[in-house]
PDB file of C-alpha atoms in Angstrom:
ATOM      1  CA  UNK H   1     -12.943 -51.780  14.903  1.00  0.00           C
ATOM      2  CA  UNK H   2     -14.113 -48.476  14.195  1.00  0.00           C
ATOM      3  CA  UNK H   3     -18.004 -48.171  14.494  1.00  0.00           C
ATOM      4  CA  UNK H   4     -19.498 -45.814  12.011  1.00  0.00           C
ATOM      5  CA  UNK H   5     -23.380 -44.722  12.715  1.00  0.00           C
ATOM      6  CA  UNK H   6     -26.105 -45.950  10.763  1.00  0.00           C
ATOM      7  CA  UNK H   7     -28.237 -42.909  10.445  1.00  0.00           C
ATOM      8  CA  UNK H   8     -32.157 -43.230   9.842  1.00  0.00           C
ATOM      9  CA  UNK H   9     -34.208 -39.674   8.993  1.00  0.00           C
ATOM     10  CA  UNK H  10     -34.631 -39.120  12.426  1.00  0.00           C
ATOM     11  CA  UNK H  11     -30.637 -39.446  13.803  1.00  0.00           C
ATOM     12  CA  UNK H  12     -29.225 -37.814  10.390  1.00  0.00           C
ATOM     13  CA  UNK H  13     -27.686 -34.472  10.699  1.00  0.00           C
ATOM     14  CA  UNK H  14     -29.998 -32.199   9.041  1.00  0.00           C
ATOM     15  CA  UNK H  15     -28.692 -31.449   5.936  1.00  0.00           C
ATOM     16  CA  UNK H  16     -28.866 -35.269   5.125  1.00  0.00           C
ATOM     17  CA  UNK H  17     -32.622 -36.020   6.081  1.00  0.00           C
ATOM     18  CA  UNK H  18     -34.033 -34.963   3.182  1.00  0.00           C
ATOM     19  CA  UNK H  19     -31.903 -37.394   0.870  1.00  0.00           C
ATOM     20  CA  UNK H  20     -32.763 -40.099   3.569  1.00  0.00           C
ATOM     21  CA  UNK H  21     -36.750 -39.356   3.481  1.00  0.00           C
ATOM     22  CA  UNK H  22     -36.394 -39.699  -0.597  1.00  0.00           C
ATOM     23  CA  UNK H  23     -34.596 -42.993  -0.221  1.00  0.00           C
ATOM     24  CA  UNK H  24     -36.941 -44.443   2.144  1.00  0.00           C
ATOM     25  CA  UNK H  25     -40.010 -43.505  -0.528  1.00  0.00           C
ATOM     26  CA  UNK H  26     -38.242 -44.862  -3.326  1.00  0.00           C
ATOM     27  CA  UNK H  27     -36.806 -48.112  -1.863  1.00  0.00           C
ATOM     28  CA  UNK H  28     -39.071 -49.066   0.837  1.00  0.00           C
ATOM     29  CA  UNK H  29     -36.053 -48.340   3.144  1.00  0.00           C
ATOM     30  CA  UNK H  30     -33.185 -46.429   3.480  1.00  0.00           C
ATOM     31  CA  UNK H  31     -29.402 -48.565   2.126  1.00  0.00           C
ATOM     32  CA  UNK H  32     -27.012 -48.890   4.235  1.00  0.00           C
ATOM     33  CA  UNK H  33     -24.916 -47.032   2.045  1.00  0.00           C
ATOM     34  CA  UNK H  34     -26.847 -43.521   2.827  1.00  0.00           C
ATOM     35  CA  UNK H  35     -27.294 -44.249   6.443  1.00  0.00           C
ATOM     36  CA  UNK H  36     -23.445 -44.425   6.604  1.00  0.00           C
ATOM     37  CA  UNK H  37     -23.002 -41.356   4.500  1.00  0.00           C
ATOM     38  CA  UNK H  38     -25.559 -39.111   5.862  1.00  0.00           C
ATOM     39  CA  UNK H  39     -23.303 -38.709   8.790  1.00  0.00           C
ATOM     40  CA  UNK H  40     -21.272 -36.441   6.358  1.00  0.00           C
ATOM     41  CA  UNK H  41     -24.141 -34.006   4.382  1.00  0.00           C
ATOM     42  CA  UNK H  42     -21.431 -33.066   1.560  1.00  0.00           C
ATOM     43  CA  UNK H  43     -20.684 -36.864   0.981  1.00  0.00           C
ATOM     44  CA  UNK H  44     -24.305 -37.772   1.180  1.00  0.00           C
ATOM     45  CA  UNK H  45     -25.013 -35.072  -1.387  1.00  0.00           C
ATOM     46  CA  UNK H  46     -22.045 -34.880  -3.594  1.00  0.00           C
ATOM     47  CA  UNK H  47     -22.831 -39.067  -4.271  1.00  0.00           C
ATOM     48  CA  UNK H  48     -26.531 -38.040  -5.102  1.00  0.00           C
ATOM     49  CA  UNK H  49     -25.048 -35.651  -7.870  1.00  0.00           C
ATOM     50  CA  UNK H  50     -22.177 -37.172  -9.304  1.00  0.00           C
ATOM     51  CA  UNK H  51     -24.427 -40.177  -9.772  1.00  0.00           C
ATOM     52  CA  UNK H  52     -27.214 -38.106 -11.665  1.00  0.00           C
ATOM     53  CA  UNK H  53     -24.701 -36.771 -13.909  1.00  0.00           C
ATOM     54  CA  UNK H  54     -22.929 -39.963 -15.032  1.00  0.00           C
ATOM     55  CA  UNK H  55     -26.469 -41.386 -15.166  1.00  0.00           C
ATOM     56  CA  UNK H  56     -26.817 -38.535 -17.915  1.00  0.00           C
ATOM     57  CA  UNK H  57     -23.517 -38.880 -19.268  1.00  0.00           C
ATOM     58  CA  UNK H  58     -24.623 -40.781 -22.209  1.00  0.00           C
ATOM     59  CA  UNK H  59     -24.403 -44.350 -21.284  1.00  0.00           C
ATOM     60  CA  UNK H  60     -26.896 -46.370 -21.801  1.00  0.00           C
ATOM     61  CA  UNK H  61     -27.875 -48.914 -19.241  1.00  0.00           C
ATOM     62  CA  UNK H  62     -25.724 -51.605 -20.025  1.00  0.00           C
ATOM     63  CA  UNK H  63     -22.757 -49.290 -20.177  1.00  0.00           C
ATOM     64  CA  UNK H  64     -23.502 -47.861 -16.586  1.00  0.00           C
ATOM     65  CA  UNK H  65     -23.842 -50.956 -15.493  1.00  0.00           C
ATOM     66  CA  UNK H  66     -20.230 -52.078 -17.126  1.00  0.00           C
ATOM     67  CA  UNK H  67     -18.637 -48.975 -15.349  1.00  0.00           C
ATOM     68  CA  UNK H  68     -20.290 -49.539 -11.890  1.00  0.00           C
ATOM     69  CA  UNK H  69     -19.728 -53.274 -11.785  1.00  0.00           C
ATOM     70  CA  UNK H  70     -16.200 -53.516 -13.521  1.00  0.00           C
ATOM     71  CA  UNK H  71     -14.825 -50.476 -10.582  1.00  0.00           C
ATOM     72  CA  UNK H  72     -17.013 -52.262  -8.030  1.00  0.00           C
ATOM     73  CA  UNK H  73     -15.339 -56.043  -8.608  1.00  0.00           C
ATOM     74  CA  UNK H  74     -12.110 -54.456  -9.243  1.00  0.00           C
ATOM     75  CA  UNK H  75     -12.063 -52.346  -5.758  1.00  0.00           C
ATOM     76  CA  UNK H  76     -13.708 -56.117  -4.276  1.00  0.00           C
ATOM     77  CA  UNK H  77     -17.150 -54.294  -2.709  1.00  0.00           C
ATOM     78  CA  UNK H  78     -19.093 -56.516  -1.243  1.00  0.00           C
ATOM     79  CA  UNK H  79     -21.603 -54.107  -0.702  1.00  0.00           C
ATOM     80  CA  UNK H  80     -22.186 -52.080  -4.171  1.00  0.00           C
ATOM     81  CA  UNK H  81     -21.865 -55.227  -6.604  1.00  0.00           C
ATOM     82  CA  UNK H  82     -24.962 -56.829  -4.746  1.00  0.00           C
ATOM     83  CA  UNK H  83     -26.688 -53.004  -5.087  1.00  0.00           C
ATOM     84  CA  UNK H  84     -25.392 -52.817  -8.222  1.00  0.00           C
ATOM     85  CA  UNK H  85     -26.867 -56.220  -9.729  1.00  0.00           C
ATOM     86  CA  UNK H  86     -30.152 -55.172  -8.500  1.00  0.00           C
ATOM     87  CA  UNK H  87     -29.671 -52.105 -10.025  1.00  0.00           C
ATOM     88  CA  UNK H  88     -28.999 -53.731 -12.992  1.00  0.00           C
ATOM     89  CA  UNK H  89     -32.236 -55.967 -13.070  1.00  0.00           C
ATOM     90  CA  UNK H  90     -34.449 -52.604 -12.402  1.00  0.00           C
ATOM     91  CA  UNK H  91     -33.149 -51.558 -15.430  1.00  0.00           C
ATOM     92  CA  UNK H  92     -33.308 -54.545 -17.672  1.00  0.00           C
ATOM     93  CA  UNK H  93     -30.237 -55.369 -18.232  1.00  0.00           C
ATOM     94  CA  UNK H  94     -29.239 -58.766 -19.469  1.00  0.00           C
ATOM     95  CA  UNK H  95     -28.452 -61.017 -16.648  1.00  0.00           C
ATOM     96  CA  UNK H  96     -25.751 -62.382 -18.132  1.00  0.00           C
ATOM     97  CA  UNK H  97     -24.275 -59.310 -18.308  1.00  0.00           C
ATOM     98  CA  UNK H  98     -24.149 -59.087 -14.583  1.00  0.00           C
ATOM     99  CA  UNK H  99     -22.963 -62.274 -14.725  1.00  0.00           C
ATOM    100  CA  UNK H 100     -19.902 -62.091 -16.692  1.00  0.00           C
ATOM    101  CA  UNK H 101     -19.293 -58.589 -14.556  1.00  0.00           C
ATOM    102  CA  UNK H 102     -19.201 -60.476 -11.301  1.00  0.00           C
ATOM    103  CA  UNK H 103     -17.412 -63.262 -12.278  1.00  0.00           C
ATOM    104  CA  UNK H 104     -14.812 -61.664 -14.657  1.00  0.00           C
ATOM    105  CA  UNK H 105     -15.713 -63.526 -17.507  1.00  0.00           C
ATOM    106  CA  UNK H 106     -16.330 -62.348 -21.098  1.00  0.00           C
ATOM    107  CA  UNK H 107     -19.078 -60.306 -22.024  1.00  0.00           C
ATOM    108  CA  UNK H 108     -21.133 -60.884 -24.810  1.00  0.00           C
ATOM    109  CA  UNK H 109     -20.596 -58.016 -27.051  1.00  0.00           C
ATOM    110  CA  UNK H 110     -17.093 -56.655 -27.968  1.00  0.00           C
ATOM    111  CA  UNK H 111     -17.893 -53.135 -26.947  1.00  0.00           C
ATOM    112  CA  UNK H 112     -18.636 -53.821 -23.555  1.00  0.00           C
ATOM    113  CA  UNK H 113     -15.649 -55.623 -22.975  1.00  0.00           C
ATOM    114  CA  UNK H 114     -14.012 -52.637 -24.598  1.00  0.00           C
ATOM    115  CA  UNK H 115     -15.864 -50.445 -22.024  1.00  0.00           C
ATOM    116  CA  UNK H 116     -14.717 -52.700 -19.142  1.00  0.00           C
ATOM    117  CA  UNK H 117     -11.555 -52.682 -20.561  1.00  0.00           C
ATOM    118  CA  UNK H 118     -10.820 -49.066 -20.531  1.00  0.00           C
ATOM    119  CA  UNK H 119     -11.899 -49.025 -17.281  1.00  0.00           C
ATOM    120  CA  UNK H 120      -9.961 -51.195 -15.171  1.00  0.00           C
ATOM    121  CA  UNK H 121      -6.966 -49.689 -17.381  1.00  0.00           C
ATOM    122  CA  UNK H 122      -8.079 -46.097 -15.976  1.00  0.00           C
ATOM    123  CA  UNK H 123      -8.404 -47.183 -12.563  1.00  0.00           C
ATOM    124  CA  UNK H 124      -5.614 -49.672 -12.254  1.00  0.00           C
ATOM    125  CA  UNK H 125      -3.035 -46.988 -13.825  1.00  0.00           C
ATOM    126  CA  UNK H 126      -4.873 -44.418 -12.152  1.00  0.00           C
ATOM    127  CA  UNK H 127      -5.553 -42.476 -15.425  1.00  0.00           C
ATOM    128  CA  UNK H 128      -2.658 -42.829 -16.988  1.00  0.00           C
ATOM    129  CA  UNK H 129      -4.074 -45.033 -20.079  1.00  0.00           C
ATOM    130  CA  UNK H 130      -1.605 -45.330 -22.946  1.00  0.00           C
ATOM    131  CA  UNK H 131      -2.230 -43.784 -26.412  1.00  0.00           C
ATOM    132  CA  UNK H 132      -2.952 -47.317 -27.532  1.00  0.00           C
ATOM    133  CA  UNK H 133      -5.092 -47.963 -25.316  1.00  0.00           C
ATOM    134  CA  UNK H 134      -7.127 -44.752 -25.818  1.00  0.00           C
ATOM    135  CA  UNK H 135      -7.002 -45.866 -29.311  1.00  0.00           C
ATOM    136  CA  UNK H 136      -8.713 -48.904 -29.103  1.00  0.00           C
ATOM    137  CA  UNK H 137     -11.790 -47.792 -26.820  1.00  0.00           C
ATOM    138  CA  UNK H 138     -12.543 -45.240 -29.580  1.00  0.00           C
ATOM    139  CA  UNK H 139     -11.994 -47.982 -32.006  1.00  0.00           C
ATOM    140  CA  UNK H 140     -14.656 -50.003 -30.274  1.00  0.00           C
ATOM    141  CA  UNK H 141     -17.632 -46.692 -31.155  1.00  0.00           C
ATOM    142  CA  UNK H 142     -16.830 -44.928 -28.057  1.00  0.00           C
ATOM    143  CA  UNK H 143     -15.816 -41.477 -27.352  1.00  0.00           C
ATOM    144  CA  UNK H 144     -13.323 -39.273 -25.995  1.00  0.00           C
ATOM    145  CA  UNK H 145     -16.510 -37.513 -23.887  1.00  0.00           C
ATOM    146  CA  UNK H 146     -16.930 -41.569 -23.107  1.00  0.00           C
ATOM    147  CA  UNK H 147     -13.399 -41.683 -21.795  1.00  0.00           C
ATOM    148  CA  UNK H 148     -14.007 -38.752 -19.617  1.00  0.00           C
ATOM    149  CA  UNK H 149     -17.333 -40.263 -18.285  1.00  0.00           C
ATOM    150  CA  UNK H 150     -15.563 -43.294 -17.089  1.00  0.00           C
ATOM    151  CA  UNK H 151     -13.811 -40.263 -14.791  1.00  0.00           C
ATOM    152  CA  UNK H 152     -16.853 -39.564 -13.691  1.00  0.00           C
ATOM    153  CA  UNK H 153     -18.137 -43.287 -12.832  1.00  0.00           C
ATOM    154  CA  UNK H 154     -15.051 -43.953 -11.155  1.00  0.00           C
ATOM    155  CA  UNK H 155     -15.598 -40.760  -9.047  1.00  0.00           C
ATOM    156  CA  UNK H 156     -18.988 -42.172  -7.903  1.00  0.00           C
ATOM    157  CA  UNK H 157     -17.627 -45.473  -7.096  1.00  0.00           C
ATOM    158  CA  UNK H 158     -14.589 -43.731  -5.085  1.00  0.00           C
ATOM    159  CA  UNK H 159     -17.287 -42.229  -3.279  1.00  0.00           C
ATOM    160  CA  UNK H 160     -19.526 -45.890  -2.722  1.00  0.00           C
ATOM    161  CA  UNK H 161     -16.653 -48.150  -3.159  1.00  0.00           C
ATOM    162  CA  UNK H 162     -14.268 -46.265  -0.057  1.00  0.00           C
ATOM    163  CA  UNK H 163     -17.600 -45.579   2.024  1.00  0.00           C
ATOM    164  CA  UNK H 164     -18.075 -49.399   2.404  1.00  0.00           C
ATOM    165  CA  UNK H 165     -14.588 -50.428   2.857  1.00  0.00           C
ATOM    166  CA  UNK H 166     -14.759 -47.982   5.837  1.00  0.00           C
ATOM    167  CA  UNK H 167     -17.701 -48.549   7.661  1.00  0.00           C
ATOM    168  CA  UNK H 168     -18.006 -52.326   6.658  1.00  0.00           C
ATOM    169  CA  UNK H 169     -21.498 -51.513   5.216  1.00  0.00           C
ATOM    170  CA  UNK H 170     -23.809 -54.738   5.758  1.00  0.00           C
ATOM    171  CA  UNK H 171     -25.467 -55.937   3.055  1.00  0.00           C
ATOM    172  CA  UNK H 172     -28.849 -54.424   3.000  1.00  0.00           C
ATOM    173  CA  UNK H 173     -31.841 -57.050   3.097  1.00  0.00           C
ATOM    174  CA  UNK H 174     -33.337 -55.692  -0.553  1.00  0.00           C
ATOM    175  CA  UNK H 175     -30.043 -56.578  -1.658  1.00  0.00           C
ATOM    176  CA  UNK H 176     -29.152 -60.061  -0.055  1.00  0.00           C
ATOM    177  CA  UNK H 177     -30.240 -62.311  -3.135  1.00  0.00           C
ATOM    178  CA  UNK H 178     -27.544 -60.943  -5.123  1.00  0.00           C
ATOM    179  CA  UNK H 179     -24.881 -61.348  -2.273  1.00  0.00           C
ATOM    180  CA  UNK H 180     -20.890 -61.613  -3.706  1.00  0.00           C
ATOM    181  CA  UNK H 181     -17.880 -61.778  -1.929  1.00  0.00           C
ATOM    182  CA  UNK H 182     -14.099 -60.950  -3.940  1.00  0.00           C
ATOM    183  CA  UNK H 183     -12.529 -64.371  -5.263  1.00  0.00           C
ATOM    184  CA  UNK H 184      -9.897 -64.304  -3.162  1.00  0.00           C
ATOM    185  CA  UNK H 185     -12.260 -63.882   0.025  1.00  0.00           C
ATOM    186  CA  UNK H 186     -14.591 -67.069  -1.244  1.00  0.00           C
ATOM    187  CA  UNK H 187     -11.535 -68.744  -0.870  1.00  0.00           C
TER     188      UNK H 187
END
């Protein structure tokens, strides 16, 4: 198996320290997730901006969370939807949201579902969503700039999602509690 480095401020390339020194003051560690990234700067970097921007895309909280979670069970990372639940609770968000995310069952409003919806559509037919379906995630309150910040959540995830898959990120300790594994790897 391939062995990808774990970087800490200290082994990082330079470029990437910085980003690792935040992390460790805002979590109380550095995740495993930038440790395996800061090995590439750009990477590292280009994850830290894509995610401020969909951040400030217009979603609100739930609907990030919909976007993350719905890309992050659909591409089975058992690294990000752990992260991503905890995200979730740090930003109050109904836990049976996360829930219904993780286990693929309904959510409780019908615009979410829309959201979720559109999203797996985009990222199973790799963009190429049908008229009707386009129709019916506007129908649901959302926008086309809503359709074009699911582009920009699935770019993040690419980013997170492919990482892990890689480097087999372990589930970081912070993160344990809300430990998942695909359905078909429970199995």
């Amino acid at each position: 198996m391939t062995n990808f480095t774990m970087h800490d401020e200290t082994t990082a390339p330079e470029a990437s320290r910085d980003l690792l020194e935040n992390a460790k003051k805002a979590y109380g560690a550095i995740p495993g997730l930038y440790a395996v990234m800061a090995e590439a700067p750009e990477l590292l970097k280009s994850y830290h901006a894509v995610h401020a921007q969909f951040v400030d895309s217009g979603f609100t909280a739930e609907e990030l969370t919909v976007v993350w979670q719905a890309i992050n069970v659909e591409n089975g990372c058992g690294y990000c939807v752990p992260a991503h639940t905890a995200f979730a609770k740090s930003m109050k968000v109904d836990d049976a949201i996360s829930k219904a995310l993780r286990d693929q069952t309904p959510l409780p409003t019908a615009r979410l579902e829309a959201l979720r919806d559109f999203t797996l559509t985009l990222v199973r037919e790799r963009g190429h969503v049908s008229e009707q379906d386009m129709q019916a995630f506007l129908a649901a309150g959302f926008s086309t700039r809503n359709m074009l910040g699911v582009i920009l959540g699935y770019a993040q995830k690419v980013m997170s999602n492919y990482t892990n898959h890689l480097a087999h990120t372990p589930v970081d300790k912070m993160f344990q509690p809300f430990a998942w594994q695909p359905a078909q790897a429970a199995e």
